[in-house]
Phi, psi and omega in degrees: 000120164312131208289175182273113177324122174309154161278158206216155189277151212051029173283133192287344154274005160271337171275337177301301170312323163286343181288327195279342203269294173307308192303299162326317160321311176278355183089339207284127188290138160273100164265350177272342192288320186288308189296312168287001188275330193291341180251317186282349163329281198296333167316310179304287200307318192289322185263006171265335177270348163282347167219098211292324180297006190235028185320298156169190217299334221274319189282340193274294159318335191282325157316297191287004169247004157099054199205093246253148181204132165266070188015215196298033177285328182259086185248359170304317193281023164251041147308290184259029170277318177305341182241002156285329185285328187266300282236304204299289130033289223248024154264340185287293150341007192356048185256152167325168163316328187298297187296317164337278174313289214296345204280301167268040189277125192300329201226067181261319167074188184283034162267141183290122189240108168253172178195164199238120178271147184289306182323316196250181194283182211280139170091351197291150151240148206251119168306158164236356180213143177290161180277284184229173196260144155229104225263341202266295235277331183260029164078034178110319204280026196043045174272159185317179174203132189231128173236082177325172181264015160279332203289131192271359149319281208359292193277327158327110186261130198266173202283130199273145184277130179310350169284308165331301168309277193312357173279315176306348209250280189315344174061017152281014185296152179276156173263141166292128181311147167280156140255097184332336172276356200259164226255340182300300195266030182238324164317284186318289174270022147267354165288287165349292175295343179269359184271349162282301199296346205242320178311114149007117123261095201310084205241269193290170148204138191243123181247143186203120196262129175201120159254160166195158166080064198265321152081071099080035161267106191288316210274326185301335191265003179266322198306327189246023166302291170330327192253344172295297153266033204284339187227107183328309204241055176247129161324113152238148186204140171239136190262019156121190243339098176262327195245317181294166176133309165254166162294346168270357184261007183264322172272006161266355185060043154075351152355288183295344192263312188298318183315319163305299158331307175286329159270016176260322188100021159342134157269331227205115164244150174218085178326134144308189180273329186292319172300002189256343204277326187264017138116197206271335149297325140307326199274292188309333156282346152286320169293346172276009187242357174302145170253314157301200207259131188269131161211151208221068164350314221241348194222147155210164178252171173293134199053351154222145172220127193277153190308119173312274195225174149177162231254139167251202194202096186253089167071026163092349176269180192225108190235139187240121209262105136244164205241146170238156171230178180315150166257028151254028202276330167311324175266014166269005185263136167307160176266137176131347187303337176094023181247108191257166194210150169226153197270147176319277153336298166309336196290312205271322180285354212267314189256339177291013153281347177307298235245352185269322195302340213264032191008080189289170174271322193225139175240149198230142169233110170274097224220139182252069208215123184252203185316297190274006241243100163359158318270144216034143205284214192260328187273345175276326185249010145299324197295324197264019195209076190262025171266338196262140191247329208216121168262126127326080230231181146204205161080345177250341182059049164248150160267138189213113161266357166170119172225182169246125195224101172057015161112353158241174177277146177216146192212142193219098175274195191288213172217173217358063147098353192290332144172187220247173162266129148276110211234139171255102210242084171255153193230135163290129189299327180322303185225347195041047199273101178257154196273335202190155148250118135317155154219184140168138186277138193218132189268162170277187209232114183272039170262336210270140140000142174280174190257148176278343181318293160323314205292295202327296169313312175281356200268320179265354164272357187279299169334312213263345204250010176270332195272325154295336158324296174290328178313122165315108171257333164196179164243112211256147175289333166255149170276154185294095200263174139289165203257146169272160198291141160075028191234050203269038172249022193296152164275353147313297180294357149294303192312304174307277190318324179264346177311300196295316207264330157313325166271358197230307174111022180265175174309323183189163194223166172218115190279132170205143202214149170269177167289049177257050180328353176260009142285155157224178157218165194310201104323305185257125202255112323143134152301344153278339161314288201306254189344271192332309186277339185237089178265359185286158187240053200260133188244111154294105178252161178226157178203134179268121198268130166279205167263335176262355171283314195279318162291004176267342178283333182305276170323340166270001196242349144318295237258319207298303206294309197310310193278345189207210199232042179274157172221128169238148181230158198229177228162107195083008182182131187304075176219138149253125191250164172219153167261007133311318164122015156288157176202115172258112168228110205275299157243128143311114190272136177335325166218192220157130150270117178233159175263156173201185194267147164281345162305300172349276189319307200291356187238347193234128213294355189267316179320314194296345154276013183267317166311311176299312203261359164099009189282026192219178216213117151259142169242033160090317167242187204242158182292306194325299179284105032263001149293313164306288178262035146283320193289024170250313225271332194274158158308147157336299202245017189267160174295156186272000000 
């Protein structure tokens, strides 16, 4: 292409061009300007179908490269007429270098391409490329044909040719090549790669296994030993009351439940609350016989205090684990017990700067606390510790495999043993940065085998627990239930109320039982039959009542049986609670002994002032062993 001749003073395309320029500049539209370009249009066209070789610009170059062009399909290649043509354009205009680059961008096609000058007023635009070639407007000389943006050819698509038309019909256009010299689509495809390089990568992942609330069923929980080891290098963490519940874990003091634990290869214990019960010397030697890490944020004793948090090391990530126990476990403890509590909250600010310095990948918080569990729920106090990604939860016996609670993830498995959480931890392979939590509650598999490990560990306590197990303590005429709600003429709740007040030598005594009626036991009751209806470790205490302390305890325990599935019975005194909300105390006796459970005391608001002021008695022993030698004490066949 032949270079474009500069402008020159009079050359009648500065004049023109400045003429089209002040009028826009005035607001005003060139319609006379517009009209002739519309007649040298049809001119053009008319000497162009007569000489097919001059059809039009783009077929004529496309000729000299030896290159077949489909009118604007290839429109990278008027690149340098459009920019000899912005070059004519933007000197007639006297704009700057700025417009000049925007003048050129290669692949504007036949779109108006503008740009905004300091030089000129505000809102004004500038065309930067020509429409058509016109050889009579530039006097003959094969010059430039310029088109403002008054002029309305602008906007004009000129008439497409019946070849043209069947391609466009046919959805046969060919797509344009990108072109690599031009600085857009190089632009374009370095956005792209950086928009691959910024996308995730999907690389490590840390698996992590938790049960909680197995309350010491050893063979359900060897039953998921196989699916437990399925993978070496998974987190395991159990979130507490673990060692009470059966009877084989009470005569080992929770042993067989640690035993497990070590042959599965637990990281991670977090006592429960059901785990303080068989008191303060078992519980501190099962954590020292834990070979992972025992941890208790928040409570210690003289000479042991359990692990805050701590950090483990997975597949190159890092990840830190602290552990809680309940948090109402200070008022469920007798005073005296050896035990300090520090409040949760306080437990937690106290150590994440411990657990931020050492910047983990992931922080997991194991709390033996379930969604809802007093006082205050799970989503208020997540709210103030948005550092923690992943909760561990229990105590409640509920199952949640996986919801979002205050920017973490919270996972809750079942209880005794029914099955475990299985929790997944993905990370960017890059920054290590994670990406995502998995989760999902996983059953055992009765297909799979027993494991030997779990048979081995379990095999010499079964020994030691079949002959006590099996032992007879009596015969009852009937066999023996839990009570239906409000249903305290049950013959447990007799049995139980005069066991306690027979064992202790107090005045009267208060039975308190849940509502479950779908346990039962034979007539003949075996010490694990007995376990099954009191699986609980309640220490008998006496505490002494005027008569008016003792009808306000009537009316709270009234109130107590209506809201919840508890059932009480009294013994040595005339009073009755119904969970109607009737209650009878016909003479109040002026004073009293009464025996109760230390749950009682510790829940119920008349007792509990008994705690503060030091008025009550432990006496050592527990309702179960006073239920146990009263039924040895009854006839073969007599009624409780």
């Amino acid at each position: 292409m032949s270079a474009v001749p500069p402008l020159r003073a009079g050359d009648h395309r500065l004049h023109r061009l400045r003429g089209a320029a002040e009028a826009r500049t005035r607001g005003v539209s060139d319609r006379d300007s517009a009209g002739r370009n519309r007649g040298l249009e049809t001119a053009r066209r008319t000497r162009a179908r007569a000489d097919p070789a001059r059809r039009n610009g783009h077929a004529r170059r496309a000729a000299r490269a030896g290159t077949r062009s489909e009118g604007r399909l290839h429109r990278a290649r008027t690149r340098p007429r459009r920019q000899a043509a912005a070059r004519i354009l933007l000197q007639a205009a006297g704009t700057g270098g700025a417009l000049a680059r925007r003048a050129h961008r290669p692949d504007a096609g036949d779109r108006q391409l503008a740009g905004r000058s300091d030089r000129t007023p505000e809102k004004q635009r500038i065309p930067a490329h020509p429409r058509h070639h016109d050889p009579q407007r530039a006097g003959g000389q094969g010059g430039h044909r310029i088109a403002l943006p008054g002029d309305r050819s602008l906007h004009r698509q000129p008439r497409r040719t019946a070849r043209r038309k069947q391609i466009y019909r046919s959805g046969a256009r060919r797509r344009r090549r990108p072109d690599f010299r031009d600085h857009r689509t190089v632009k374009s495809l370095l956005a792209a790669l950086a928009a691959l390089l910024l996308l995730p990568c999907p690389g490590g992942e840390v698996e992590i296994l938790c049960t909680t609330d197995l309350h010491g069923r050893a063979e359900e929980f060897a039953a998921l030993a196989p699916l437990l080891r399925k993978n070496p290098a998974a987190i395991r963490i159990d979130c507490g009351d673990t060692l009470q519940g059966t009877l084989l874990s009470r005569l080992s003091s929770g042993r067989i439940m640690i035993s497990l634990l070590n042959e599965l290869e637990y990281d991670v214990w977090v006592p429960g609350n059901h785990d303080f019960e068989f008191g303060p010397e078992p519980l501190v030697s099962a954590a020292r016989e834990f070979r992972g890490a025992t941890l208790g944020a928040e409570f210690a004793r003289d000479g042991f205090r359990p692990g805050a948090w701590t950090l483990l090391a997975r597949n190159g990530y890092r990840i830190a684990v602290t552990g809680m126990t309940d948090p109402k476990m200070p008022s469920r403890l007798l005073p005296g017990s050896g035990w300090s509590f520090e409040s949760n909250r306080d437990a937690l600010r106290r150590i994440m700067p411990e657990i931020l310095a050492v910047e983990p990948d992931l922080i997991v918080l194991a709390w033996h606390s379930g969604l809802y569990t007093p006082p205050g729920t799970m989503f208020r106090f997540l709210a103030e510790f948005p550092e923690i990604d992943l909760v561990l939860a229990g105590h409640s016996h509920e199952e949640e495999p996986g919801r979002g609670i205050s920017g973490a993830w919270f996972v809750q498995a079942g209880r005794y043993a029914g099955c475990f959480a299985r929790i997944t931890a993905e990370f960017d392979d890059r920054n290590g940065r994670l990406l995502r939590i998995r989760s999902e509650l996983v059953r055992p598999d009765p297909s799979q085998p027993p494991d030997a490990g779990t048979t081995r560990v379990l095999e010499p306590f079964l020994r030691a627990y079949r002959p006590v197990a099996e032992k007879v303590l009596a015969v009852t005429e009937q066999p023996l239930r839990l009570p239906e709600k409000g249903d305290n003429t049950a013959p447990i709740c007799r049995l139980g109320a005069e066991a306690m007040r027979d064992a202790t030598g107090a005045d009267a005594a208060l039975f308190s039982v849940s509502a479950l009626p779908e346990i039962g036991i034979p007539a003949e009751v075996t010490n694990a039959e007995l376990f099954r209806l009191l699986p609980y470790e309640n220490e008998l205490c006496t505490v002494k009542l005027t008569g008016e302390e003792f009808a306000r305890l009537v009316k709270e325990i009234g109130a107590a049986s209506r809201r919840g599935r508890s059932v009480f019975r009294f013994s040595g005194v005339d009073a009755e609670c119904r969970a109607e909300g009737g209650r009878h105390v016909p003479a109040p006796p002026e004073k009293l002994t009464l025996a109760v459970t230390a749950y009682t005391l510790t829940v119920t608001p008349v007792l509990k002032q008994k705690l503060e002021t030091g008025a009550f008695r432990r006496t050592g022993l527990f309702e179960r062993d006073a239920v146990a030698g009263y039924l040895k004490r009854l006839p073969k066949r007599g009624r409780p």
